[in-house]
mmCIF file of C-alpha atoms and ligand atoms in Angstrom:
data_model
loop_
_atom_site.group_PDB
_atom_site.id
_atom_site.type_symbol
_atom_site.label_atom_id
_atom_site.label_comp_id
_atom_site.label_asym_id
_atom_site.label_seq_id
_atom_site.Cartn_x
_atom_site.Cartn_y
_atom_site.Cartn_z
ATOM 1 C CA MET F 1 0.000 0.000 0.000
ATOM 2 C CA LYS F 2 1.350 3.421 -1.014
ATOM 3 C CA ARG F 3 0.455 6.759 0.619
ATOM 4 C CA ILE F 4 -0.571 8.979 -2.257
ATOM 5 C CA LEU F 5 -1.327 12.707 -2.190
ATOM 6 C CA ILE F 6 -3.598 13.952 -4.985
ATOM 7 C CA THR F 7 -3.855 17.742 -5.124
ATOM 8 C CA GLY F 8 -6.949 18.944 -6.963
ATOM 9 C CA GLY F 9 -8.447 15.565 -6.030
ATOM 10 C CA ALA F 10 -12.017 16.894 -5.895
ATOM 11 C CA GLY F 11 -11.813 18.205 -9.455
ATOM 12 C CA PHE F 12 -12.813 16.514 -12.678
ATOM 13 C CA ILE F 13 -9.668 14.454 -13.436
ATOM 14 C CA GLY F 14 -8.533 14.271 -9.795
ATOM 15 C CA SER F 15 -11.745 12.590 -8.650
ATOM 16 C CA HIS F 16 -11.312 9.785 -11.201
ATOM 17 C CA LEU F 17 -7.691 9.373 -10.151
ATOM 18 C CA CYS F 18 -8.670 9.179 -6.437
ATOM 19 C CA GLU F 19 -11.171 6.434 -7.227
ATOM 20 C CA ARG F 20 -8.768 4.431 -9.376
ATOM 21 C CA LEU F 21 -5.856 4.558 -6.891
ATOM 22 C CA LEU F 22 -8.131 3.848 -3.923
ATOM 23 C CA ASN F 23 -9.545 0.798 -5.730
ATOM 24 C CA GLU F 24 -5.996 -0.402 -6.303
ATOM 25 C CA GLY F 25 -5.529 -0.569 -2.515
ATOM 26 C CA ASN F 26 -3.646 2.648 -1.778
ATOM 27 C CA ASP F 27 -4.011 5.193 1.003
ATOM 28 C CA ILE F 28 -5.232 8.450 -0.543
ATOM 29 C CA ILE F 29 -5.024 12.035 0.681
ATOM 30 C CA CYS F 30 -7.292 14.127 -1.531
ATOM 31 C CA LEU F 31 -6.315 17.787 -1.085
ATOM 32 C CA ASP F 32 -8.426 20.578 -2.555
ATOM 33 C CA ASN F 33 -9.470 24.178 -1.915
ATOM 34 C CA PHE F 34 -12.799 23.578 -3.752
ATOM 35 C CA PHE F 35 -12.347 26.537 -6.101
ATOM 36 C CA THR F 36 -13.522 24.527 -9.114
ATOM 37 C CA GLY F 37 -13.800 21.080 -7.546
ATOM 38 C CA SER F 38 -16.764 19.708 -5.671
ATOM 39 C CA LYS F 39 -17.408 17.305 -2.795
ATOM 40 C CA ASP F 40 -20.041 15.719 -5.033
ATOM 41 C CA ASN F 41 -17.241 14.276 -7.180
ATOM 42 C CA ILE F 42 -15.734 12.316 -4.273
ATOM 43 C CA ARG F 43 -18.720 11.981 -1.930
ATOM 44 C CA HIS F 44 -18.901 8.216 -2.550
ATOM 45 C CA LEU F 45 -15.291 7.824 -1.353
ATOM 46 C CA ILE F 46 -15.777 9.687 1.936
ATOM 47 C CA GLY F 47 -16.068 7.173 4.767
ATOM 48 C CA ASN F 48 -13.559 4.768 3.233
ATOM 49 C CA ASN F 49 -10.792 4.251 5.855
ATOM 50 C CA HIS F 50 -8.129 4.684 3.199
ATOM 51 C CA PHE F 51 -9.494 7.986 1.895
ATOM 52 C CA GLU F 52 -8.804 11.321 3.595
ATOM 53 C CA LEU F 53 -10.215 14.625 2.364
ATOM 54 C CA VAL F 54 -8.219 17.745 3.253
ATOM 55 C CA ARG F 55 -9.365 21.306 2.565
ATOM 56 C CA HIS F 56 -6.150 23.157 1.820
ATOM 57 C CA ASP F 57 -4.701 25.586 -0.685
ATOM 58 C CA ILE F 58 -1.396 24.504 -2.260
ATOM 59 C CA THR F 59 -0.142 28.093 -2.365
ATOM 60 C CA LYS F 60 0.439 27.472 1.373
ATOM 61 C CA GLU F 61 2.879 24.849 2.660
ATOM 62 C CA TYR F 62 1.504 21.416 3.418
ATOM 63 C CA PHE F 63 3.139 18.654 5.449
ATOM 64 C CA ALA F 64 2.380 14.946 5.325
ATOM 65 C CA GLU F 65 4.329 11.721 4.902
ATOM 66 C CA VAL F 66 3.628 10.401 1.419
ATOM 67 C CA ASP F 67 5.246 8.172 -1.204
ATOM 68 C CA GLU F 68 3.760 9.784 -4.306
ATOM 69 C CA ILE F 69 2.283 13.177 -5.226
ATOM 70 C CA TYR F 70 0.018 13.816 -8.205
ATOM 71 C CA ASN F 71 -0.112 17.612 -8.529
ATOM 72 C CA LEU F 72 -3.383 18.385 -10.316
ATOM 73 C CA ALA F 73 -4.485 21.471 -8.358
ATOM 74 C CA CYS F 74 -5.136 24.312 -10.813
ATOM 75 C CA PRO F 75 -8.298 25.589 -12.491
ATOM 76 C CA ALA F 76 -8.320 24.248 -16.055
ATOM 77 C CA SER F 77 -11.136 25.952 -17.955
ATOM 78 C CA PRO F 78 -10.351 29.366 -19.493
ATOM 79 C CA PRO F 79 -13.177 31.278 -17.681
ATOM 80 C CA HIS F 80 -12.073 29.787 -14.351
ATOM 81 C CA TYR F 81 -8.346 30.354 -14.723
ATOM 82 C CA GLN F 82 -8.968 33.886 -16.045
ATOM 83 C CA TYR F 83 -11.328 34.727 -13.145
ATOM 84 C CA ASN F 84 -8.349 35.460 -10.868
ATOM 85 C CA PRO F 85 -5.248 35.251 -13.072
ATOM 86 C CA ILE F 86 -2.835 36.231 -10.296
ATOM 87 C CA LYS F 87 -4.159 33.393 -8.139
ATOM 88 C CA THR F 88 -3.834 30.997 -11.097
ATOM 89 C CA MET F 89 -0.165 31.930 -11.444
ATOM 90 C CA LYS F 90 0.380 31.548 -7.683
ATOM 91 C CA THR F 91 -1.216 28.106 -7.767
ATOM 92 C CA SER F 92 1.060 26.960 -10.588
ATOM 93 C CA VAL F 93 4.259 28.500 -9.236
ATOM 94 C CA LEU F 94 4.011 28.740 -5.419
ATOM 95 C CA GLY F 95 1.926 25.553 -5.368
ATOM 96 C CA MET F 96 4.535 23.734 -7.431
ATOM 97 C CA ILE F 97 7.358 24.955 -5.133
ATOM 98 C CA ASN F 98 5.432 23.773 -2.061
ATOM 99 C CA MET F 99 4.717 20.368 -3.574
ATOM 100 C CA LEU F 100 8.309 19.937 -4.784
ATOM 101 C CA GLY F 101 9.541 20.890 -1.300
ATOM 102 C CA LEU F 102 7.264 18.216 0.149
ATOM 103 C CA ALA F 103 8.498 15.663 -2.408
ATOM 104 C CA LYS F 104 12.107 16.507 -1.596
ATOM 105 C CA ARG F 105 11.596 16.144 2.161
ATOM 106 C CA CYS F 106 9.634 12.876 1.893
ATOM 107 C CA LYS F 107 11.697 11.506 -1.011
ATOM 108 C CA ALA F 108 8.357 11.081 -2.773
ATOM 109 C CA LYS F 109 7.840 10.745 -6.514
ATOM 110 C CA ILE F 110 5.978 13.721 -7.948
ATOM 111 C CA LEU F 111 3.941 13.970 -11.139
ATOM 112 C CA GLN F 112 2.938 17.351 -12.524
ATOM 113 C CA ALA F 113 -0.255 17.720 -14.567
ATOM 114 C CA SER F 114 1.083 20.017 -17.256
ATOM 115 C CA THR F 115 -0.798 20.873 -20.405
ATOM 116 C CA SER F 116 -0.823 21.144 -24.164
ATOM 117 C CA GLU F 117 -1.106 24.896 -23.493
ATOM 118 C CA VAL F 118 2.679 24.957 -23.045
ATOM 119 C CA TYR F 119 2.710 24.752 -26.872
ATOM 120 C CA GLY F 120 0.475 27.867 -27.104
ATOM 121 C CA ASP F 121 -0.835 28.426 -30.639
ATOM 122 C CA PRO F 122 1.453 25.814 -32.153
ATOM 123 C CA THR F 123 3.356 26.242 -35.390
ATOM 124 C CA VAL F 124 4.397 22.564 -35.311
ATOM 125 C CA HIS F 125 1.575 20.133 -35.973
ATOM 126 C CA PRO F 126 0.941 17.594 -34.483
ATOM 127 C CA GLN F 127 2.724 18.665 -31.326
ATOM 128 C CA VAL F 128 5.833 16.719 -30.291
ATOM 129 C CA GLU F 129 7.418 17.014 -26.851
ATOM 130 C CA SER F 130 10.607 18.508 -28.322
ATOM 131 C CA TYR F 131 8.640 21.542 -29.636
ATOM 132 C CA TRP F 132 9.194 24.609 -27.396
ATOM 133 C CA GLY F 133 5.886 26.229 -28.214
ATOM 134 C CA ASN F 134 4.464 29.542 -29.376
ATOM 135 C CA VAL F 135 3.057 31.222 -26.265
ATOM 136 C CA ASN F 136 2.015 34.853 -25.807
ATOM 137 C CA PRO F 137 3.565 35.859 -22.458
ATOM 138 C CA ILE F 138 1.262 38.877 -21.915
ATOM 139 C CA GLY F 139 -2.188 37.707 -23.061
ATOM 140 C CA ILE F 140 -5.289 36.598 -21.203
ATOM 141 C CA ARG F 141 -4.295 32.912 -21.379
ATOM 142 C CA SER F 142 -0.734 33.613 -20.178
ATOM 143 C CA CYS F 143 -1.477 33.183 -16.456
ATOM 144 C CA TYR F 144 -2.240 29.544 -17.201
ATOM 145 C CA ASP F 145 0.191 28.830 -20.051
ATOM 146 C CA GLU F 146 3.198 30.564 -18.516
ATOM 147 C CA GLY F 147 2.310 29.314 -15.026
ATOM 148 C CA LYS F 148 2.377 25.744 -16.308
ATOM 149 C CA ARG F 149 5.615 26.389 -18.233
ATOM 150 C CA CYS F 150 7.223 27.750 -15.060
ATOM 151 C CA ALA F 151 5.991 24.696 -13.132
ATOM 152 C CA GLU F 152 7.747 22.463 -15.696
ATOM 153 C CA THR F 153 10.951 24.486 -15.197
ATOM 154 C CA LEU F 154 10.697 24.042 -11.420
ATOM 155 C CA MET F 155 10.153 20.288 -11.846
ATOM 156 C CA MET F 156 13.312 19.998 -13.952
ATOM 157 C CA ASP F 157 15.400 22.209 -11.655
ATOM 158 C CA TYR F 158 14.395 20.284 -8.507
ATOM 159 C CA HIS F 159 15.248 17.122 -10.424
ATOM 160 C CA ARG F 160 18.671 18.342 -11.535
ATOM 161 C CA GLN F 161 19.586 20.267 -8.378
ATOM 162 C CA ASN F 162 18.031 18.109 -5.660
ATOM 163 C CA GLY F 163 17.576 14.721 -7.296
ATOM 164 C CA VAL F 164 13.775 14.772 -6.848
ATOM 165 C CA ASP F 165 12.032 11.957 -8.779
ATOM 166 C CA THR F 166 9.855 14.064 -11.106
ATOM 167 C CA ARG F 167 7.470 13.209 -13.952
ATOM 168 C CA ILE F 168 5.905 15.750 -16.333
ATOM 169 C CA VAL F 169 2.736 14.897 -18.236
ATOM 170 C CA ARG F 170 1.312 17.266 -20.869
ATOM 171 C CA ILE F 171 -2.434 16.676 -20.910
ATOM 172 C CA PHE F 172 -4.473 17.488 -24.028
ATOM 173 C CA ASN F 173 -8.211 18.315 -23.877
ATOM 174 C CA THR F 174 -9.864 15.706 -21.670
ATOM 175 C CA TYR F 175 -13.584 15.208 -21.050
ATOM 176 C CA GLY F 176 -15.950 12.875 -19.222
ATOM 177 C CA PRO F 177 -18.220 12.514 -16.190
ATOM 178 C CA ASN F 178 -17.529 14.831 -13.204
ATOM 179 C CA MET F 179 -16.831 17.819 -15.453
ATOM 180 C CA ASP F 180 -18.505 20.876 -14.000
ATOM 181 C CA PRO F 181 -21.559 21.496 -16.232
ATOM 182 C CA TYR F 182 -20.966 25.254 -16.127
ATOM 183 C CA ASP F 183 -17.179 25.467 -16.280
ATOM 184 C CA GLY F 184 -17.275 26.943 -19.780
ATOM 185 C CA ARG F 185 -15.271 24.274 -21.605
ATOM 186 C CA VAL F 186 -16.472 23.287 -25.012
ATOM 187 C CA VAL F 187 -17.568 19.712 -24.273
ATOM 188 C CA SER F 188 -19.575 20.603 -21.163
ATOM 189 C CA ASN F 189 -21.036 23.714 -22.822
ATOM 190 C CA CYS F 190 -22.161 21.826 -25.957
ATOM 191 C CA ILE F 191 -23.720 18.940 -24.034
ATOM 192 C CA VAL F 192 -25.527 21.088 -21.474
ATOM 193 C CA GLN F 193 -26.804 23.467 -24.175
ATOM 194 C CA ALA F 194 -27.951 20.539 -26.350
ATOM 195 C CA LEU F 195 -29.734 18.818 -23.459
ATOM 196 C CA LYS F 196 -31.527 22.049 -22.514
ATOM 197 C CA GLY F 197 -32.435 22.819 -26.131
ATOM 198 C CA GLU F 198 -30.502 26.091 -25.925
ATOM 199 C CA ASP F 199 -28.379 27.590 -28.698
ATOM 200 C CA ILE F 200 -24.950 25.967 -28.948
ATOM 201 C CA THR F 201 -22.239 28.619 -28.698
ATOM 202 C CA ILE F 202 -19.458 28.332 -31.266
ATOM 203 C CA TYR F 203 -16.583 30.768 -30.784
ATOM 204 C CA GLY F 204 -15.235 32.038 -34.097
ATOM 205 C CA ASP F 205 -16.260 30.053 -37.171
ATOM 206 C CA GLY F 206 -15.677 26.719 -35.424
ATOM 207 C CA SER F 207 -12.857 25.699 -37.746
ATOM 208 C CA GLN F 208 -10.309 25.603 -34.907
ATOM 209 C CA THR F 209 -9.405 22.043 -33.933
ATOM 210 C CA ARG F 210 -8.938 20.112 -30.702
ATOM 211 C CA SER F 211 -8.289 16.440 -29.929
ATOM 212 C CA PHE F 212 -10.486 15.060 -27.169
ATOM 213 C CA CYS F 213 -9.421 12.277 -24.785
ATOM 214 C CA TYR F 214 -11.821 10.344 -22.562
ATOM 215 C CA VAL F 215 -10.952 10.665 -18.867
ATOM 216 C CA ASP F 216 -10.450 6.920 -18.154
ATOM 217 C CA ASP F 217 -7.787 6.747 -20.870
ATOM 218 C CA LEU F 218 -6.066 9.833 -19.492
ATOM 219 C CA VAL F 219 -6.066 8.557 -15.900
ATOM 220 C CA ASP F 220 -4.552 5.285 -17.089
ATOM 221 C CA GLY F 221 -1.751 7.273 -18.721
ATOM 222 C CA LEU F 222 -1.115 9.259 -15.519
ATOM 223 C CA VAL F 223 -0.789 6.089 -13.454
ATOM 224 C CA ARG F 224 1.500 4.453 -16.024
ATOM 225 C CA MET F 225 3.713 7.524 -15.996
ATOM 226 C CA MET F 226 3.965 7.524 -12.202
ATOM 227 C CA ASN F 227 4.648 3.771 -12.064
ATOM 228 C CA ASN F 228 7.205 3.507 -14.870
ATOM 229 C CA GLU F 229 10.491 2.200 -13.508
ATOM 230 C CA GLN F 230 12.626 3.141 -16.521
ATOM 231 C CA ASN F 231 13.793 6.523 -15.161
ATOM 232 C CA PHE F 232 11.555 8.108 -17.775
ATOM 233 C CA ILE F 233 10.681 11.558 -16.429
ATOM 234 C CA GLY F 234 9.035 13.080 -19.503
ATOM 235 C CA PRO F 235 7.682 15.387 -20.578
ATOM 236 C CA VAL F 236 5.174 13.126 -22.262
ATOM 237 C CA ASN F 237 2.050 14.073 -24.216
ATOM 238 C CA LEU F 238 -1.134 12.316 -23.091
ATOM 239 C CA GLY F 239 -4.141 12.837 -25.317
ATOM 240 C CA ASN F 240 -6.213 11.336 -28.069
ATOM 241 C CA PRO F 241 -4.745 12.134 -31.501
ATOM 242 C CA SER F 242 -8.157 12.008 -33.167
ATOM 243 C CA GLU F 243 -8.468 15.684 -34.176
ATOM 244 C CA ARG F 244 -11.718 17.440 -35.109
ATOM 245 C CA THR F 245 -13.071 20.934 -35.575
ATOM 246 C CA ILE F 246 -15.233 22.489 -32.871
ATOM 247 C CA LEU F 247 -18.034 22.652 -35.441
ATOM 248 C CA ASN F 248 -17.765 18.911 -35.975
ATOM 249 C CA LEU F 249 -17.851 18.295 -32.201
ATOM 250 C CA ALA F 250 -21.004 20.416 -31.835
ATOM 251 C CA GLU F 251 -22.742 18.557 -34.671
ATOM 252 C CA LEU F 252 -21.825 15.208 -33.122
ATOM 253 C CA VAL F 253 -23.250 16.287 -29.756
ATOM 254 C CA ILE F 254 -26.491 17.420 -31.449
ATOM 255 C CA LYS F 255 -26.773 14.014 -33.149
ATOM 256 C CA LEU F 256 -26.062 11.998 -29.993
ATOM 257 C CA THR F 257 -28.490 14.002 -27.848
ATOM 258 C CA ASN F 258 -31.169 14.172 -30.544
ATOM 259 C CA SER F 259 -31.322 17.863 -29.830
ATOM 260 C CA SER F 260 -33.152 20.609 -31.688
ATOM 261 C CA SER F 261 -30.523 23.171 -30.646
ATOM 262 C CA LYS F 262 -29.172 25.563 -33.265
ATOM 263 C CA LEU F 263 -25.597 26.764 -33.595
ATOM 264 C CA VAL F 264 -24.815 30.428 -32.826
ATOM 265 C CA PHE F 265 -21.488 32.014 -33.667
ATOM 266 C CA LEU F 266 -19.792 34.294 -31.110
ATOM 267 C CA PRO F 267 -16.456 36.163 -31.248
ATOM 268 C CA LEU F 268 -13.329 34.044 -30.901
ATOM 269 C CA PRO F 269 -11.552 34.732 -27.568
ATOM 270 C CA GLN F 270 -8.078 36.290 -27.724
ATOM 271 C CA ASP F 271 -5.166 33.876 -28.383
ATOM 272 C CA ASP F 272 -7.489 30.883 -28.901
ATOM 273 C CA PRO F 273 -5.199 28.212 -30.452
ATOM 274 C CA THR F 274 -6.136 27.356 -34.041
ATOM 275 C CA GLN F 275 -5.107 23.712 -33.959
ATOM 276 C CA ARG F 276 -4.106 21.073 -31.456
ATOM 277 C CA ARG F 277 -3.254 17.395 -31.801
ATOM 278 C CA PRO F 278 -0.808 15.370 -29.729
ATOM 279 C CA ASN F 279 1.886 13.225 -31.242
ATOM 280 C CA ILE F 280 1.802 10.300 -28.784
ATOM 281 C CA ASP F 281 4.744 8.249 -30.093
ATOM 282 C CA VAL F 282 6.676 8.853 -26.844
ATOM 283 C CA ALA F 283 3.761 7.645 -24.677
ATOM 284 C CA LYS F 284 3.375 4.557 -26.869
ATOM 285 C CA ARG F 285 7.075 3.742 -26.697
ATOM 286 C CA GLU F 286 7.841 4.597 -23.053
ATOM 287 C CA LEU F 287 4.529 3.769 -21.361
ATOM 288 C CA ASN F 288 2.938 1.345 -23.783
ATOM 289 C CA TRP F 289 -0.054 3.703 -23.612
ATOM 290 C CA GLN F 290 -2.620 4.815 -26.134
ATOM 291 C CA PRO F 291 -6.272 5.824 -25.751
ATOM 292 C CA SER F 292 -8.959 3.228 -26.403
ATOM 293 C CA VAL F 293 -12.296 5.059 -25.987
ATOM 294 C CA ASP F 294 -13.492 6.704 -29.207
ATOM 295 C CA ILE F 295 -15.291 10.047 -29.203
ATOM 296 C CA GLU F 296 -18.842 8.679 -29.766
ATOM 297 C CA GLU F 297 -18.541 6.215 -26.898
ATOM 298 C CA GLY F 298 -16.932 8.808 -24.617
ATOM 299 C CA LEU F 299 -19.557 11.424 -25.431
ATOM 300 C CA LYS F 300 -22.399 8.945 -24.803
ATOM 301 C CA ARG F 301 -21.054 8.234 -21.295
ATOM 302 C CA THR F 302 -20.594 11.966 -20.648
ATOM 303 C CA ILE F 303 -24.087 12.836 -21.935
ATOM 304 C CA GLU F 304 -25.553 10.191 -19.609
ATOM 305 C CA TYR F 305 -23.715 11.817 -16.679
ATOM 306 C CA PHE F 306 -24.954 15.319 -17.538
ATOM 307 C CA GLU F 307 -28.533 14.080 -18.041
ATOM 308 C CA LYS F 308 -28.546 12.742 -14.457
ATOM 309 C CA LYS F 309 -26.774 15.821 -13.104
ATOM 310 C CA LEU F 310 -29.248 18.241 -14.719
ATOM 311 C CA ARG F 311 -32.199 16.213 -13.432
ATOM 312 C CA GLY F 312 -30.711 16.913 -9.948
HETATM 313 P P1 NAD V 1 -10.673 21.042 -12.393
HETATM 314 O O1 NAD V 1 -10.828 22.527 -12.350
HETATM 315 O O2 NAD V 1 -11.905 20.206 -12.450
HETATM 316 O O3 NAD V 1 -9.806 20.527 -11.176
HETATM 317 C C1 NAD V 1 -8.814 21.289 -10.547
HETATM 318 C C2 NAD V 1 -8.941 21.082 -9.040
HETATM 319 O O4 NAD V 1 -7.908 21.818 -8.368
HETATM 320 C C3 NAD V 1 -10.277 21.576 -8.487
HETATM 321 O O5 NAD V 1 -10.817 20.609 -7.610
HETATM 322 C C4 NAD V 1 -9.895 22.858 -7.723
HETATM 323 O O6 NAD V 1 -10.794 23.145 -6.676
HETATM 324 C C5 NAD V 1 -8.486 22.517 -7.265
HETATM 325 N N1 NAD V 1 -7.633 23.686 -7.012
HETATM 326 C C6 NAD V 1 -7.461 24.777 -7.803
HETATM 327 N N2 NAD V 1 -6.587 25.622 -7.251
HETATM 328 C C7 NAD V 1 -6.189 25.064 -6.073
HETATM 329 C C8 NAD V 1 -5.299 25.460 -5.042
HETATM 330 N N3 NAD V 1 -4.635 26.620 -5.092
HETATM 331 N N4 NAD V 1 -5.137 24.624 -3.984
HETATM 332 C C9 NAD V 1 -5.813 23.461 -3.894
HETATM 333 N N5 NAD V 1 -6.667 23.031 -4.843
HETATM 334 C C10 NAD V 1 -6.863 23.827 -5.925
HETATM 335 O O7 NAD V 1 -9.724 20.724 -13.645
HETATM 336 P P2 NAD V 1 -9.308 19.335 -14.315
HETATM 337 O O8 NAD V 1 -9.801 19.344 -15.699
HETATM 338 O O9 NAD V 1 -9.647 18.197 -13.417
HETATM 339 O O10 NAD V 1 -7.735 19.526 -14.373
HETATM 340 C C11 NAD V 1 -6.858 18.905 -13.453
HETATM 341 C C12 NAD V 1 -5.416 19.261 -13.807
HETATM 342 O O11 NAD V 1 -5.122 18.800 -15.134
HETATM 343 C C13 NAD V 1 -5.136 20.772 -13.800
HETATM 344 O O12 NAD V 1 -3.861 20.993 -13.289
HETATM 345 C C14 NAD V 1 -5.180 21.144 -15.268
HETATM 346 O O13 NAD V 1 -4.368 22.254 -15.543
HETATM 347 C C15 NAD V 1 -4.643 19.881 -15.923
HETATM 348 N N6 NAD V 1 -5.125 19.752 -17.312
HETATM 349 C C16 NAD V 1 -6.425 19.438 -17.580
HETATM 350 C C17 NAD V 1 -6.858 19.363 -18.904
HETATM 351 C C18 NAD V 1 -8.275 19.001 -19.262
HETATM 352 O O14 NAD V 1 -8.602 18.979 -20.445
HETATM 353 N N7 NAD V 1 -9.144 18.683 -18.344
HETATM 354 C C19 NAD V 1 -5.963 19.609 -19.947
HETATM 355 C C20 NAD V 1 -4.656 19.959 -19.634
HETATM 356 C C21 NAD V 1 -4.242 20.011 -18.305
HETATM 357 N N1 UDP V 2 -15.415 26.920 -27.550
HETATM 358 C C1 UDP V 2 -16.578 27.147 -28.286
HETATM 359 N N2 UDP V 2 -17.753 27.256 -27.605
HETATM 360 C C2 UDP V 2 -17.848 27.138 -26.257
HETATM 361 C C3 UDP V 2 -16.655 26.907 -25.508
HETATM 362 C C4 UDP V 2 -15.460 26.804 -26.189
HETATM 363 O O1 UDP V 2 -16.540 27.243 -29.513
HETATM 364 O O2 UDP V 2 -18.959 27.238 -25.723
HETATM 365 C C5 UDP V 2 -14.146 26.760 -28.282
HETATM 366 C C6 UDP V 2 -12.987 27.571 -27.741
HETATM 367 O O3 UDP V 2 -12.973 28.859 -28.308
HETATM 368 C C7 UDP V 2 -11.801 26.726 -28.170
HETATM 369 C C8 UDP V 2 -12.345 25.289 -28.107
HETATM 370 O O4 UDP V 2 -13.753 25.409 -28.151
HETATM 371 O O5 UDP V 2 -11.462 27.010 -29.504
HETATM 372 C C9 UDP V 2 -11.930 24.540 -26.858
HETATM 373 O O6 UDP V 2 -12.240 25.356 -25.759
HETATM 374 P P1 UDP V 2 -12.060 24.878 -24.251
HETATM 375 O O7 UDP V 2 -12.371 26.058 -23.395
HETATM 376 O O8 UDP V 2 -12.813 23.632 -24.003
HETATM 377 O O9 UDP V 2 -10.512 24.481 -24.116
HETATM 378 P P2 UDP V 2 -9.133 25.097 -24.641
HETATM 379 O O10 UDP V 2 -9.366 26.330 -25.458
HETATM 380 O O11 UDP V 2 -8.384 25.385 -23.398
HETATM 381 O O12 UDP V 2 -8.566 23.993 -25.462
#
């Protein structure tokens, strides 16, 4: 049995990770400040002797004896991370320093949930880990993109300077049950709007692309990365390389929900990346990982979740 700290454990991805690692017989500390996470996501785990829920903010120091740290704490949807951009930066930078300090003291392995946003609006397509990215340092997405880039730097410097066992994972757009219905991301927006028969909001002309990964696949990749014994520290892209336009996603959601919703076109937010698709050759080679849930199947499971959630 390992003692595992999951920061951001009450969030969308973190809650699935808590469940998976608890089911595998580990002792879990789920740490969260509940900014975007919710007790609802982990309510079914509360009461399990091997599950501990801690309300804490990672911008402040935290002490515990643990073997592994998954650092997921950070708002992930653009409206949420732009709500208080200075706090977002503090979470990525001060939070990362606090978690790396903890890892150093405990000699724990630490995995950082980084992001495809480190590539910005990429000029290399699909994105490979060796690409340094095209990020605006002074735009409205910068608090997130540059915060996550700085967190990667800290991971590497603690590794080189202090010998901390670090692992960097660059997550591409992930979706599934436990997403906040109103967090403003495209999958949750489209599904909720379709289920309510409201207009589906497309930003820009909808020709921008994303590659959507189902959460179970992603969580499997995170665990493989933490458990790999080959001294492979990353960074590694984790995502589903099946790329589609936002327009195509919206049409698929309308079909799967049998909705009468219409599309409405709104202005494209500043610095919205035009294309995004992971090259996952490194994950295949080093982790023997690739996604297995296709978009229709993943969307069906997510739609089912939102139907129940909206019914209350
Ligand atoms: P989420 O917003 O659902 O979860 C983030 C969790 O972190 C929430 O529970 C929130 O309350 C908590 N949190 C935020 N700031 C905190 C702080 N200062 N201290 C303690 N807890 C804090 O987002 P998610 O989609 O589950 O993302 C999880 C991680 O994965 C994030 O680090 C995100 O940047 C990264 N990521 C996600 C995606 C994606 O598509 N979902 C893509 C790339 C990277
Ligand atoms: N988007 C959209 N309608 C929405 C929400 C988002 O067209 O209601 C677009 C957004 O402009 C972006 C893409 O969908 O081009 C993915 O947005 P999301 O916020 O999910 O993630 P990110 O931009 O961080 O990849």
